[in-house]
Coordinates of C-alpha atoms in Angstrom, one line a residue:
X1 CA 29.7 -26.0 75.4
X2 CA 27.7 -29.4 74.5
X3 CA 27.0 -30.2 71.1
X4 CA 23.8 -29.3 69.4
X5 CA 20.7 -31.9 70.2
X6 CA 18.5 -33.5 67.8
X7 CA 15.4 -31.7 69.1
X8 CA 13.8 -35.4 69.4
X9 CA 16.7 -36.2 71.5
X10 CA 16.3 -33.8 73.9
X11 CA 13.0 -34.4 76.2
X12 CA 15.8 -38.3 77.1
X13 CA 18.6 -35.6 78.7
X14 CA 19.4 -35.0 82.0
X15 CA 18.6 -32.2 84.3
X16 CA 21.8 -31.1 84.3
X17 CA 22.7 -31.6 80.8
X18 CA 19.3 -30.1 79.6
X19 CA 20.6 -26.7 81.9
X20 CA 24.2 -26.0 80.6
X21 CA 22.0 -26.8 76.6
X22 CA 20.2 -23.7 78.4
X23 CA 22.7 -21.8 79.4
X24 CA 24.7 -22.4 75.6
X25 CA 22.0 -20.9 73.8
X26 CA 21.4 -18.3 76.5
X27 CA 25.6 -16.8 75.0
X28 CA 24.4 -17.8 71.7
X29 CA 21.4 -15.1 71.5
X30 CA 23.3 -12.3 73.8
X31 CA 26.2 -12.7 70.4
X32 CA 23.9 -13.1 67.9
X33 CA 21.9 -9.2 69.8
X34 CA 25.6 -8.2 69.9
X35 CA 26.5 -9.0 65.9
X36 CA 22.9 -7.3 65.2
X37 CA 23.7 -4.5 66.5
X38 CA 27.3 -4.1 64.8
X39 CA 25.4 -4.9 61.6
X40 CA 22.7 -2.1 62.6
X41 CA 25.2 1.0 63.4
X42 CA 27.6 0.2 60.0
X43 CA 23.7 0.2 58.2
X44 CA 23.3 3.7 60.1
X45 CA 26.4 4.9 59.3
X46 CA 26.2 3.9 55.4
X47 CA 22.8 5.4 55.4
X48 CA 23.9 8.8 57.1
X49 CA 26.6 9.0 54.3
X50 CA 24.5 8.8 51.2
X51 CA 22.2 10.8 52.7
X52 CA 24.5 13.5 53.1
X53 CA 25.4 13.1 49.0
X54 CA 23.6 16.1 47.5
X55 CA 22.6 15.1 43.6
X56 CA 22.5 18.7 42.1
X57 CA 19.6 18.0 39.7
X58 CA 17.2 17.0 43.2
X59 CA 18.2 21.0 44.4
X60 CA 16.7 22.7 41.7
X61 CA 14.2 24.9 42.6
X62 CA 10.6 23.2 41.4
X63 CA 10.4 26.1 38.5
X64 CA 13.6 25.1 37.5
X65 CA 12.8 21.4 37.2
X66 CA 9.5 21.9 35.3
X67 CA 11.4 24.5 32.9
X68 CA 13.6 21.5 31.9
X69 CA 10.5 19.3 31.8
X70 CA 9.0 21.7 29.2
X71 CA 11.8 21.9 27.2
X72 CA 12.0 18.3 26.8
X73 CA 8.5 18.0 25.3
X74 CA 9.6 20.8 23.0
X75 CA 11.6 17.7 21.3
X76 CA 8.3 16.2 20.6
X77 CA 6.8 19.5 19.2
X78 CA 4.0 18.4 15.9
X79 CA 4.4 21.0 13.2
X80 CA 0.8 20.9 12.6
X81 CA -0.3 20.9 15.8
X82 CA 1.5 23.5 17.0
X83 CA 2.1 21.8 20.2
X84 CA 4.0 18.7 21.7
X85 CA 2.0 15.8 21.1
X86 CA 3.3 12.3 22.4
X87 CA 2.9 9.5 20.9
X88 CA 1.8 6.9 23.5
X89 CA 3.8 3.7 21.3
X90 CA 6.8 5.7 22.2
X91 CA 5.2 7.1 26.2
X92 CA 8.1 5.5 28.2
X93 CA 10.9 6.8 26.7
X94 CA 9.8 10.1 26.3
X95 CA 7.0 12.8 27.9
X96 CA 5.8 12.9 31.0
X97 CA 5.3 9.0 31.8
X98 CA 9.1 8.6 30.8
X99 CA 9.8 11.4 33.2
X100 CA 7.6 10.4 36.2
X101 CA 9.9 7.0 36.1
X102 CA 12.7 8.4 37.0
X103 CA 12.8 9.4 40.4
X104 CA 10.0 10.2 43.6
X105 CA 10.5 14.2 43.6
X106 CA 10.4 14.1 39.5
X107 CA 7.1 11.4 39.6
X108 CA 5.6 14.3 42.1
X109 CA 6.8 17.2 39.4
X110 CA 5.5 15.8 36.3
X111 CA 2.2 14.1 37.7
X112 CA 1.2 17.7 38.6
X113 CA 2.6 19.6 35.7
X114 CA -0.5 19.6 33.6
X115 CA 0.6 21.7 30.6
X116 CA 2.9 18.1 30.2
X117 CA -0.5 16.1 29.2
X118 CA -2.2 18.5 26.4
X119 CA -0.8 16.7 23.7
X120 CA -1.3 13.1 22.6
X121 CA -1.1 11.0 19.3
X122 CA -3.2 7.5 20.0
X123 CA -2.3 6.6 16.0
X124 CA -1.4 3.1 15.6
X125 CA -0.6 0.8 11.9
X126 CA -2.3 -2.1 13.7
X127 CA -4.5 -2.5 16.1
X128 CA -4.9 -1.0 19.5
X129 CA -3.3 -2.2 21.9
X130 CA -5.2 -3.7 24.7
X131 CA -4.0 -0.7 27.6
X132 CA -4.3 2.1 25.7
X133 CA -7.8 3.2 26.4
X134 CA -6.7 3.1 29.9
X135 CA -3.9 4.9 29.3
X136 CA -5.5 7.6 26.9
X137 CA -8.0 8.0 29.9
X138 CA -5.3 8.6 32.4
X139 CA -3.4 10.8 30.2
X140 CA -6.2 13.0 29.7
X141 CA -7.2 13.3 33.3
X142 CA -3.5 14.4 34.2
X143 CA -4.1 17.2 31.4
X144 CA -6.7 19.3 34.0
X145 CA -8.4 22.0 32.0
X146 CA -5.5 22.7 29.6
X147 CA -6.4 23.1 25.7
X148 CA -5.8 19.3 24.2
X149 CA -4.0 18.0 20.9
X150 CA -5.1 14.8 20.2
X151 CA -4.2 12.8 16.9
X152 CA -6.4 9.7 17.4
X153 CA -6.3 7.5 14.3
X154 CA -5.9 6.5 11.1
X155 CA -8.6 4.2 10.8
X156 CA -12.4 4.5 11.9
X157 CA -12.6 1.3 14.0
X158 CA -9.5 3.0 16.1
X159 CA -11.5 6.1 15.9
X160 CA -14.6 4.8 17.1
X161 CA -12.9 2.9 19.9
X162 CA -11.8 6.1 21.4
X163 CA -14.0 8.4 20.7
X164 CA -15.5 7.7 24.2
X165 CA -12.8 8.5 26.3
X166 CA -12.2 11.6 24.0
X167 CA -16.2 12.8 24.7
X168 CA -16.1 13.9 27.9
X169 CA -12.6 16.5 26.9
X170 CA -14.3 17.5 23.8
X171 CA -14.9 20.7 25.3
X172 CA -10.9 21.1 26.0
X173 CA -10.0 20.3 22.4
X174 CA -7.6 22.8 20.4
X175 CA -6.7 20.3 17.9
X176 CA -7.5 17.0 16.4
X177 CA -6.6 14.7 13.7
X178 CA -9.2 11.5 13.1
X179 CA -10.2 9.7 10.3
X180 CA -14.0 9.4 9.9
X181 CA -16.3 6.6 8.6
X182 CA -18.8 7.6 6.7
X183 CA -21.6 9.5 7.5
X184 CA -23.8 6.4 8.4
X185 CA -21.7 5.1 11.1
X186 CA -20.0 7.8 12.5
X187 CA -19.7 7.9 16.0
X188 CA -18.4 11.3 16.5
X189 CA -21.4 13.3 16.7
X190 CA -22.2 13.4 20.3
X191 CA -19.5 16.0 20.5
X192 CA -21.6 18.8 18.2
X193 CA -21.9 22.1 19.5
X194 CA -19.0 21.1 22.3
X195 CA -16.2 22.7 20.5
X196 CA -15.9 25.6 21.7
X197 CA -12.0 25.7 21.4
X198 CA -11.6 24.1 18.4
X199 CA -9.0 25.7 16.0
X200 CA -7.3 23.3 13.7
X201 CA -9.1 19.8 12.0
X202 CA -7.4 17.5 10.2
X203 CA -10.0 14.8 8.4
X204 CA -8.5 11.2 7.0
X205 CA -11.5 8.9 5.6
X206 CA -10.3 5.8 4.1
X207 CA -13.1 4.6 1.0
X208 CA -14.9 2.2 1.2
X209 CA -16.9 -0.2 -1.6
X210 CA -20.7 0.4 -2.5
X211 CA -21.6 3.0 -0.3
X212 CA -25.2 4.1 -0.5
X213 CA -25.9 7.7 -0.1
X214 CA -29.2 7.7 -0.7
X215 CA -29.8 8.1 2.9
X216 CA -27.2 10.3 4.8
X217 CA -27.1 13.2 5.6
X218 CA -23.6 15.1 6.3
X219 CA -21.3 15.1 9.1
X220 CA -22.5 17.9 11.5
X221 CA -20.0 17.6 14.3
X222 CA -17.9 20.6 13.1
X223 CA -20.3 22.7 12.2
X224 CA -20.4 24.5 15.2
X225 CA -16.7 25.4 16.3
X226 CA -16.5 29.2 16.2
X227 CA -12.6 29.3 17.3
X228 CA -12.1 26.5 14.1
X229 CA -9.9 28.4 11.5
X230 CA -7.3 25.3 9.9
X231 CA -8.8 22.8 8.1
X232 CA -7.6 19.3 6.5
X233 CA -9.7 17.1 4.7
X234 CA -8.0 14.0 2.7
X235 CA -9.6 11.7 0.7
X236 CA -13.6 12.4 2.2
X237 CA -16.2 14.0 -0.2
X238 CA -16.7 17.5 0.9
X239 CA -20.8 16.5 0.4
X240 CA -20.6 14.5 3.0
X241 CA -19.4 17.1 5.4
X242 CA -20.5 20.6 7.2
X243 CA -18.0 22.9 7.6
X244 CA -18.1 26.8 8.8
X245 CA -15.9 27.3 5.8
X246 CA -16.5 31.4 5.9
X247 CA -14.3 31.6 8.7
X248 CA -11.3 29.4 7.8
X249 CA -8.1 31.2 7.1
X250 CA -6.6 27.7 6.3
X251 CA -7.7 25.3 3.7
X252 CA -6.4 22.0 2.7
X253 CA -7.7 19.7 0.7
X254 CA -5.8 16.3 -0.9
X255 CA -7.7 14.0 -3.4
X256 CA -11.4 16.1 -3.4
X257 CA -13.7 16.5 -6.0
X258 CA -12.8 19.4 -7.9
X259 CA -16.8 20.7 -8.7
X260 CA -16.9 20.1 -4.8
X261 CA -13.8 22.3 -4.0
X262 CA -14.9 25.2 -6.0
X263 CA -18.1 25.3 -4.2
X264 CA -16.4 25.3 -0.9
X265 CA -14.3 27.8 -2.0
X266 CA -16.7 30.0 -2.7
X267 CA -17.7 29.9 0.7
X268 CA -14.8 30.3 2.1
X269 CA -14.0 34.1 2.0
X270 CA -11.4 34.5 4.9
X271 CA -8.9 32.3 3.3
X272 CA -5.1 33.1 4.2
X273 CA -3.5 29.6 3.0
X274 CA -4.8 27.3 0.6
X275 CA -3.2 23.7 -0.7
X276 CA -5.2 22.4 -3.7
X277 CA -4.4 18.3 -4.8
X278 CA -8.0 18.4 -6.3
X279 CA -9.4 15.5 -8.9
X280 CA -11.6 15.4 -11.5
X281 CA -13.5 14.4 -13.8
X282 CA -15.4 18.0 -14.6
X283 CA -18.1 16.1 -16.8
X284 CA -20.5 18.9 -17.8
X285 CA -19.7 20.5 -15.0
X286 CA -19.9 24.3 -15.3
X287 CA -17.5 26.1 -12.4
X288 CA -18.3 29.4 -11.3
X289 CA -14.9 31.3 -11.3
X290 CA -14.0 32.3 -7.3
X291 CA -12.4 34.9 -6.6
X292 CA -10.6 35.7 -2.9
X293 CA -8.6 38.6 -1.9
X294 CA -7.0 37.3 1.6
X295 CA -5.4 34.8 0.4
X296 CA -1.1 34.7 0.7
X297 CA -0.4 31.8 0.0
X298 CA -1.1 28.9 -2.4
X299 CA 0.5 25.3 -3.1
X300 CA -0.3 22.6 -5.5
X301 CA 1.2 20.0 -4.8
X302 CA -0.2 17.9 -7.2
X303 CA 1.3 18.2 -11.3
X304 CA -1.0 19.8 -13.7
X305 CA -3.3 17.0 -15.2
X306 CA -5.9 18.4 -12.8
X307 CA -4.0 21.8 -11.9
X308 CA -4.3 22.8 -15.7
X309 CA -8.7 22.1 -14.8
X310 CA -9.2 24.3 -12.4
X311 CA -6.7 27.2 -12.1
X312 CA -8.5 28.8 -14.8
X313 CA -11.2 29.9 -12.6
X314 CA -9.1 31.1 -9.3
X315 CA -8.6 34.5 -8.9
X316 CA -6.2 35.6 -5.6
X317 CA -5.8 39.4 -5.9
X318 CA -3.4 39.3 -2.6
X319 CA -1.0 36.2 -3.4
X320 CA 2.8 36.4 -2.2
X321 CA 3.5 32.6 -2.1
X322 CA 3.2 30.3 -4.3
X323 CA 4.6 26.6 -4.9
X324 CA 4.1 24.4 -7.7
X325 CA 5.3 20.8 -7.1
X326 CA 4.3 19.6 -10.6
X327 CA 6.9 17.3 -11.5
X328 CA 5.9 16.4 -15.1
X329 CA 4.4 19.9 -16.5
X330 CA 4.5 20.3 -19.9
X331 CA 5.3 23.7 -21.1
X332 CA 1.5 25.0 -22.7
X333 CA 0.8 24.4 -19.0
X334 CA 3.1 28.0 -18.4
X335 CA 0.2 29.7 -20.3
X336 CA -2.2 28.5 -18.2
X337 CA 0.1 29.4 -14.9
X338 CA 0.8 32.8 -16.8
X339 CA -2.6 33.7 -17.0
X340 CA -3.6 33.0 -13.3
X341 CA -0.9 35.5 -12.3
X342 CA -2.3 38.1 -15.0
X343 CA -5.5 37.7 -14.0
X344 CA -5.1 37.7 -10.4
X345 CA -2.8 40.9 -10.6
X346 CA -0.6 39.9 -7.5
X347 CA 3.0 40.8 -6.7
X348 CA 4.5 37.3 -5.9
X349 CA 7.6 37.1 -3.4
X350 CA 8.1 33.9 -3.0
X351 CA 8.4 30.6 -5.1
X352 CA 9.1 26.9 -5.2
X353 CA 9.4 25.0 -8.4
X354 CA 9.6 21.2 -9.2
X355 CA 10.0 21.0 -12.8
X356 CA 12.0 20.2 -15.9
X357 CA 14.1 23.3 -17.0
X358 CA 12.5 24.3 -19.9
X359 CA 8.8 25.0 -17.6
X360 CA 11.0 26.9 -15.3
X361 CA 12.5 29.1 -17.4
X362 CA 9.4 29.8 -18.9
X363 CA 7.3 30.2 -15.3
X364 CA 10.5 32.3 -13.7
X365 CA 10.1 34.9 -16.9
X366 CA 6.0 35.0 -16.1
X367 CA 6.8 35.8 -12.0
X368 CA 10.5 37.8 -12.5
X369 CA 9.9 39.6 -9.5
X370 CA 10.4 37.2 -6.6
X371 CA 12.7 37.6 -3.9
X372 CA 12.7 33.9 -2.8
X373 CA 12.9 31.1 -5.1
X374 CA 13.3 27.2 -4.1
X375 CA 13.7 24.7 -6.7
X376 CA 13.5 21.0 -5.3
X377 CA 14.9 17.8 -7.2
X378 CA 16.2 19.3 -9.7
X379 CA 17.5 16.5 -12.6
X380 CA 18.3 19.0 -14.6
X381 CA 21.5 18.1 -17.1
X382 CA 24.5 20.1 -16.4
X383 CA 24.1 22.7 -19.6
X384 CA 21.0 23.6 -18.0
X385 CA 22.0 24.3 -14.9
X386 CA 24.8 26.2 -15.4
X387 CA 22.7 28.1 -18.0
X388 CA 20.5 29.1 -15.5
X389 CA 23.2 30.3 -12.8
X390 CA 24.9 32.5 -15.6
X391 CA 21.8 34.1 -16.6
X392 CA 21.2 34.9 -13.1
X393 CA 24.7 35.7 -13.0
X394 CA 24.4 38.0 -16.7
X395 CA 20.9 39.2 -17.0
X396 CA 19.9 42.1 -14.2
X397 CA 16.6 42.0 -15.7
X398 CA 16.5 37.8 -14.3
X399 CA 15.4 37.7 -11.1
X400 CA 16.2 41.2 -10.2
X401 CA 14.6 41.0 -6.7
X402 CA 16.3 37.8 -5.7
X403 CA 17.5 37.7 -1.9
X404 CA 16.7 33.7 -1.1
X405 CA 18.2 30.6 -3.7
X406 CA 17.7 27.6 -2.8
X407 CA 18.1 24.5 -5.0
X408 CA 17.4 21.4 -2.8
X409 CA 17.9 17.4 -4.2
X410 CA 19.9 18.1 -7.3
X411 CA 21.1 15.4 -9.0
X412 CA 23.9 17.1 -11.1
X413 CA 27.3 17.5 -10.4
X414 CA 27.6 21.2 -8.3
X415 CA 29.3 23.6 -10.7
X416 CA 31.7 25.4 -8.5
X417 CA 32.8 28.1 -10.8
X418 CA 29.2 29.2 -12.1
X419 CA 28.2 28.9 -8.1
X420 CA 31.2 31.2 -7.1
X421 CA 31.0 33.6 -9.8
X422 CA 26.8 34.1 -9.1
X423 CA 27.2 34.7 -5.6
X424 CA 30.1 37.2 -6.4
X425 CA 28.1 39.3 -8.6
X426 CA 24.8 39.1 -6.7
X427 CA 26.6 39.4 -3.1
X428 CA 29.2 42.2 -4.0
X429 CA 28.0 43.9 -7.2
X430 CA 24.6 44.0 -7.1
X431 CA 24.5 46.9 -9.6
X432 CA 20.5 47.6 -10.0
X433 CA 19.6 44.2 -8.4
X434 CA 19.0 43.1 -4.9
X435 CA 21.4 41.4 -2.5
X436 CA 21.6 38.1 -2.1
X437 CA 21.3 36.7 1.2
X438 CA 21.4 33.5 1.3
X439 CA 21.8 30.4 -0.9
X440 CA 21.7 26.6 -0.5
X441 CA 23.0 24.1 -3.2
X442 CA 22.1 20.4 -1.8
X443 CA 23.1 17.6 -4.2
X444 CA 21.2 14.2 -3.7
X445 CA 24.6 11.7 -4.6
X446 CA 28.0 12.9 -3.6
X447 CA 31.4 11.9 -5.7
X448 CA 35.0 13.2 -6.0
X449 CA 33.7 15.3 -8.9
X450 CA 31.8 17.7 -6.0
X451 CA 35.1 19.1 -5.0
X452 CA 36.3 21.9 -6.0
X453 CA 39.8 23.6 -7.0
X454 CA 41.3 25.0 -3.8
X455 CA 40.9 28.5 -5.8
X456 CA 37.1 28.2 -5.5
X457 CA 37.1 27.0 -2.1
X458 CA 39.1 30.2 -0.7
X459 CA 36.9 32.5 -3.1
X460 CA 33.7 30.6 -1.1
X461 CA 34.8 30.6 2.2
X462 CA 35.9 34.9 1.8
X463 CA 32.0 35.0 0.9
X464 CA 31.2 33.6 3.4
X465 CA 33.5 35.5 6.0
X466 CA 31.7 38.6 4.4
X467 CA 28.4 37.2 5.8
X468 CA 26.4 35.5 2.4
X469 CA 24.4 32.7 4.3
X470 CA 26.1 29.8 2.0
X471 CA 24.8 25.9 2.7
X472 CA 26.8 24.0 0.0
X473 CA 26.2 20.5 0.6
X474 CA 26.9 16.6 -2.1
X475 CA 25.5 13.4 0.3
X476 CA 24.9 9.9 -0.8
X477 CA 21.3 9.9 -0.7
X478 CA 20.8 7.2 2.5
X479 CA 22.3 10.2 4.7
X480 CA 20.5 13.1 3.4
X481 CA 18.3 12.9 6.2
X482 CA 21.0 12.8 8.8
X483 CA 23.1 15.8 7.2
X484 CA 20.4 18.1 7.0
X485 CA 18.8 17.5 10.6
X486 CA 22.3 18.4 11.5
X487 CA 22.4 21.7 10.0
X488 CA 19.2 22.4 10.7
X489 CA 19.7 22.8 14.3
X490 CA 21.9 26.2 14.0
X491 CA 22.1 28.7 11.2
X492 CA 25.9 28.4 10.3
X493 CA 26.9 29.0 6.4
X494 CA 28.3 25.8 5.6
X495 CA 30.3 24.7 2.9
X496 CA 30.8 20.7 4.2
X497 CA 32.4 19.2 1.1
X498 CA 34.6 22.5 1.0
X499 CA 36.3 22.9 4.4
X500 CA 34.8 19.9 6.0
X501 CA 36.4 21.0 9.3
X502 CA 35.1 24.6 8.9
X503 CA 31.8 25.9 9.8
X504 CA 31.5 30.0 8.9
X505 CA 29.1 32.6 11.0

């Protein structure tokens, strides 16, 4: 074989030397076709073999697949809403975009899986980013005719900015949470009278300075939603709003005028569930006393330097829940609270309580009939608590009807042996009082003074063999979070500083 030519060299070589350079390169490219095809039938044969590898996920039948799909969005489920809502910061790495990403046949599954789409939070702390009208848009359109959840902002320049790639759905939406400009510049009314599946509103409006409303004229975009039944309005003056409140059955309202929410209620007949955080001042203001019969369930979350303004002219003939989260009442504010219940003649059944001891006492003796009580961060001194768990423990005529105790957040030290001897009379000697069922003891900071004597602990874990529902639990405050998500997920009777290694059915 000659030696490779410069190719400048070659047109100076002989005949005979140019045709053995010829005949060289002639072998050359018959082993070079020859390598190629060795390389060719090992790529076959690797090729053959991991097509013959069967991943078991890819064999599930399609309903199957989109079961699993669905049950992964049920991780994302919004309280409020009802529904899973995906929040599109978070859309690739988890929903349907994260799961269209993983593989052709699962791209193919998801795309096509409408019911995947219905539910999207476009919220943002800053501003929006650059692609996500794009991808709102394309998110919507995979959605088909399927009822929508949209959360869309919590500020009006975010709200405005979508509101037309929401238009065109408007007719598709089940659920929305916005925050609203004012009346003057809001953008959302192109949308009135196209509601027709509307059924919960939730309402931000962030104020704003020197606002003129000598000129507007209120919101009518809601006006017209006959399936609308849940309503949230925070922070924007009912005046500047129209609302079918006859046929709500759910009422919130957080930082309102209190003259304002009166009026409303008034209006608002149908009501089932009503949270109050009004404001005042009255003024000269003369309320009209409302009184509604459908209503179950009331909270105030709010304490009672308002509360004490305007409970005096509610009447609820039907209430069964009630929760007070009033964390500096003062006791003359019991009279007020025991007046409402006279007046409004209802059998309460529930009742949650965040107070000093003293109110409590005094607003359990005014509703001694309840079957569930909750009572959240309690900082309560020890004398006081274990007062109250002995006159439970005592007193038949305490809390006869109790079934449900739950005191959630404590801050004092969990006293095991007024704890133990509570649930022993209530659980197995009721004697003229009702069972109790279940009881939770959660205490914010946790110390070697939560433990208790190995005595208590088998008398505890024997209650709980006998089926009482315990969930005794002392955590350092950066992991209550953690510890109760935990529990939350099955419904054990736990008694984790106890038996840490135990759980009890």
């Amino acid at each position: 074989m000659l030696p490779a030519h410069d190719p400048y060299s070659i047109p100076y070589l002989s005949n005979s030397a140019l045709r053995e350079r010829l005949c060289d390169l002639d072998a050359e490219i018959e082993g070079l076709h020859a390598q190629l095809a060795r390389v060719r039938a090992e790529r076959k044969i690797i090729t053959d073999a991991l097509g013959s590898i069967v991943y078991p996920i890819l064999t599930l039948p399609v309903e199957i697949t989109a079961e699993i799909f669905a049950q992964h969005l049920d991780g994302l489920f919004g309280e409020w809403f009802q529904s899973p809502v995906v929040d599109l910061q978070n859309a690739r790495s988890a929903g349907p975009l994260f799961l269209s990403q993983v593989c052709r046949a699962w791209r193919s599954i998801a795309i096509n899986m409408s019911s995947l789409w219905c539910g999207v939070r476009a919220s943002y702390s800053g501003r929006i980013a650059p692609d996500w009208r794009n991808l709102l848009e394309y998110w919507l359109a995979r959605a088909g005719n399927q009822p929508l959840y949209l959360d869309l902002a919590r500020d009006p320049i975010q709200t405005a900015l979508l509101h037309s790639t929401v238009a065109p759905y408007s007719s598709q939406l089940r659920a929305l949470e916005c925050c609203l400009p004012t009346p003057t510049s809001c953008p959302v009314d192109t949308i009135r009278g196209c509601l027709p599946l509307l059924r919960r509103l939730k309402i931000w409006w962030t104020p704003e300075t020197e606002i003129d409303e000598s000129e507007m004229t209120p919101i009518a975009t809601f006006s017209e939603a006959p399936e609308l039944r849940k309503v949230e309005i925070s922070y924007l003056p009912l005046r500047w709003i129209s609302l079918p409140f006859a046929q709500l059955t759910h009422l919130t309202l957080f930082g309102q005028n209190i003259a304002e929410s009166i009026e409303a209620l008034h209006q608002s007949q149908n009501l089932e569930d009503i949270s109050l955080d009004l404001q005042g001042p009255l003024g000269e203001t003369q309320l009209i006393p409302v009184t509604l019969n459908h209503v179950r369930e009331l909270r105030l979350p709010n304490d009672f330097e308002w509360t004490r303004s305007y409970l005096p002219y509610l009447t609820l003939h039907g209430l069964r829940s009630l929760e007070i989260m009033s964390e500096y009442s003062r006791e003359d504010d019991v009279e007020v609270f025991r007046a409402f219940l006279q007046r409004s003649q209802c059998t309460l059944d529930s009742l949650s309580l965040h107070c000093d001891f003293r109110v409590a006492m005094s607003a359990l003796e005014a509703t001694g009939n309840v079957s569930k009580l909750t009572i959240y961060n309690i900082d309560w001194n020890t004398w006081n608590l274990e007062q109250f768990l002995v006159q439970i423990t005592s007193d038949p005529t305490f809390l006869p009807n109790l079934r449900s105790l739950h005191l959630l957040y404590c801050e004092t030290i969990i006293p095991y042996a007024k704890v133990v001897d509570l649930l022993s009379a209530r659980w197995r000697n009721p004697e003229g009082v009702a069972r109790l069922e279940s009881f939770r003891f959660i205490r914010e900071r946790g110390d070697t003074d939560d433990e208790p004597s190995a005595a208590l602990q088998a008398r505890l874990s024997s209650l709980a063999d006998e089926g009482l529902d315990i969930r005794i639990q002392s955590l350092n405050h950066w992991k209550v979070l953690d510890n109760l998500g935990a529990l939350d997920r099955g419904r054990r009777a736990i008694i984790n500083v106890c038996v840490p290694e135990r759980s009890f059915s």
